[in-house]
């Protein structure tokens, strides 16, 4: 997964492009504004512009963490706010696509987008519940938010949503089941130890 492989490797490059005296939370909120703009483009079928703004929103999503780490301003609230804004961003992107496919009467892609929404929400929810329940990280699964953003950006820029959305619908929900299976294996191992 991209988040595990890349981590903070681009921090030094990102921080060269942006003023460091701006609060990381400000970049988080700027990312939300860009997300809203991207979603409006998607909703009305301007996919290339939507794709560009999706990548710009993704840049700000990386920027808040990069600025926080390089300036020593990492905070629990900042991490919490970033996570909440990420969920809003996911929903905005996919609801915008639902709106578009509803109005152009593309039932297949409308339904695929709904399944993608379910998968993206449950991917985050299952991880949160698993980490509380197991008291350890639950990063397993084929696709997380960075991959979804990459898929969406590419889909918009190259007008590939006809292919990207069904793929996301499958992979997002597959990730949910991978995490459920992971938790089941862990709980079974714990049960056997207790016995």
Tab-separated table of C-alpha atoms in Angstrom, residues 86-167:
chain	number	residue	atom	x	y	z
A	86	UNK	CA	-10.357	12.550	4.804
A	87	UNK	CA	-13.719	10.845	5.381
A	88	UNK	CA	-15.576	13.969	4.252
A	89	UNK	CA	-13.365	14.159	1.163
A	90	UNK	CA	-14.040	10.531	0.235
A	91	UNK	CA	-17.777	11.066	0.556
A	92	UNK	CA	-17.712	14.320	-1.414
A	93	UNK	CA	-15.851	12.750	-4.340
A	94	UNK	CA	-18.108	9.722	-4.544
A	95	UNK	CA	-21.391	11.547	-3.880
A	96	UNK	CA	-20.425	13.925	-6.693
A	97	UNK	CA	-19.965	10.963	-9.021
A	98	UNK	CA	-23.282	9.483	-7.834
A	99	UNK	CA	-24.957	12.795	-8.653
A	100	UNK	CA	-23.408	12.790	-12.117
A	101	UNK	CA	-24.287	9.187	-12.956
A	102	UNK	CA	-27.824	9.633	-11.640
A	103	UNK	CA	-28.376	12.596	-13.968
A	104	UNK	CA	-26.879	10.887	-17.011
A	105	UNK	CA	-28.904	7.758	-16.134
A	106	UNK	CA	-25.929	5.414	-15.940
A	107	UNK	CA	-27.383	2.906	-13.489
A	108	UNK	CA	-24.371	0.587	-13.536
A	109	UNK	CA	-21.812	3.248	-12.580
A	110	UNK	CA	-24.254	4.814	-10.109
A	111	UNK	CA	-24.533	1.481	-8.278
A	112	UNK	CA	-20.790	0.842	-8.518
A	113	UNK	CA	-20.151	4.239	-6.939
A	114	UNK	CA	-22.541	3.410	-4.088
A	115	UNK	CA	-20.676	0.140	-3.474
A	116	UNK	CA	-17.406	2.084	-3.514
A	117	UNK	CA	-18.781	4.475	-0.889
A	118	UNK	CA	-19.714	1.515	1.305
A	119	UNK	CA	-16.295	-0.059	0.832
A	120	UNK	CA	-14.351	3.130	1.525
A	121	UNK	CA	-16.308	3.912	4.697
A	122	UNK	CA	-16.121	0.350	5.987
A	123	UNK	CA	-12.397	0.108	5.207
A	124	UNK	CA	-11.778	2.953	7.662
A	125	UNK	CA	-14.393	1.774	10.162
A	126	UNK	CA	-13.125	-1.814	10.289
A	127	UNK	CA	-9.573	-0.583	10.762
A	128	UNK	CA	-10.584	1.708	13.636
A	129	UNK	CA	-12.590	-1.032	15.361
A	130	UNK	CA	-9.871	-3.618	14.795
A	131	UNK	CA	-7.173	-1.383	16.267
A	132	UNK	CA	-9.262	-0.719	19.373
A	133	UNK	CA	-10.198	-4.374	19.707
A	134	UNK	CA	-6.737	-5.845	19.028
A	135	UNK	CA	-4.716	-2.916	20.421
A	136	UNK	CA	-2.442	-3.012	17.366
A	137	UNK	CA	-2.276	-1.589	13.842
A	138	UNK	CA	-4.553	-3.025	11.156
A	139	UNK	CA	-3.029	-1.884	7.861
A	140	UNK	CA	-3.805	-5.024	5.884
A	141	UNK	CA	-5.749	-4.897	2.633
A	142	UNK	CA	-5.223	-4.270	-1.040
A	143	UNK	CA	-6.352	-0.629	-1.172
A	144	UNK	CA	-6.497	2.335	1.199
A	145	UNK	CA	-7.219	6.028	0.776
A	146	UNK	CA	-3.990	6.997	-1.063
A	147	UNK	CA	-4.711	4.366	-3.712
A	148	UNK	CA	-8.331	5.503	-4.019
A	149	UNK	CA	-7.197	9.098	-4.564
A	150	UNK	CA	-4.661	7.964	-7.169
A	151	UNK	CA	-7.319	5.931	-8.986
A	152	UNK	CA	-9.793	8.831	-8.894
A	153	UNK	CA	-7.265	11.382	-10.113
A	154	UNK	CA	-6.162	9.174	-13.000
A	155	UNK	CA	-9.785	8.321	-13.787
A	156	UNK	CA	-10.650	11.995	-14.070
A	157	UNK	CA	-7.598	13.109	-16.019
A	158	UNK	CA	-7.849	10.335	-18.599
A	159	UNK	CA	-11.637	9.868	-18.615
A	160	UNK	CA	-11.350	6.304	-17.312
A	161	UNK	CA	-14.137	6.309	-14.719
A	162	UNK	CA	-16.038	3.666	-16.706
A	163	UNK	CA	-13.248	1.277	-15.689
A	164	UNK	CA	-11.952	2.868	-12.485
A	165	UNK	CA	-15.238	2.981	-10.561
A	166	UNK	CA	-16.066	-0.762	-10.931
A	167	UNK	CA	-12.462	-1.595	-9.984
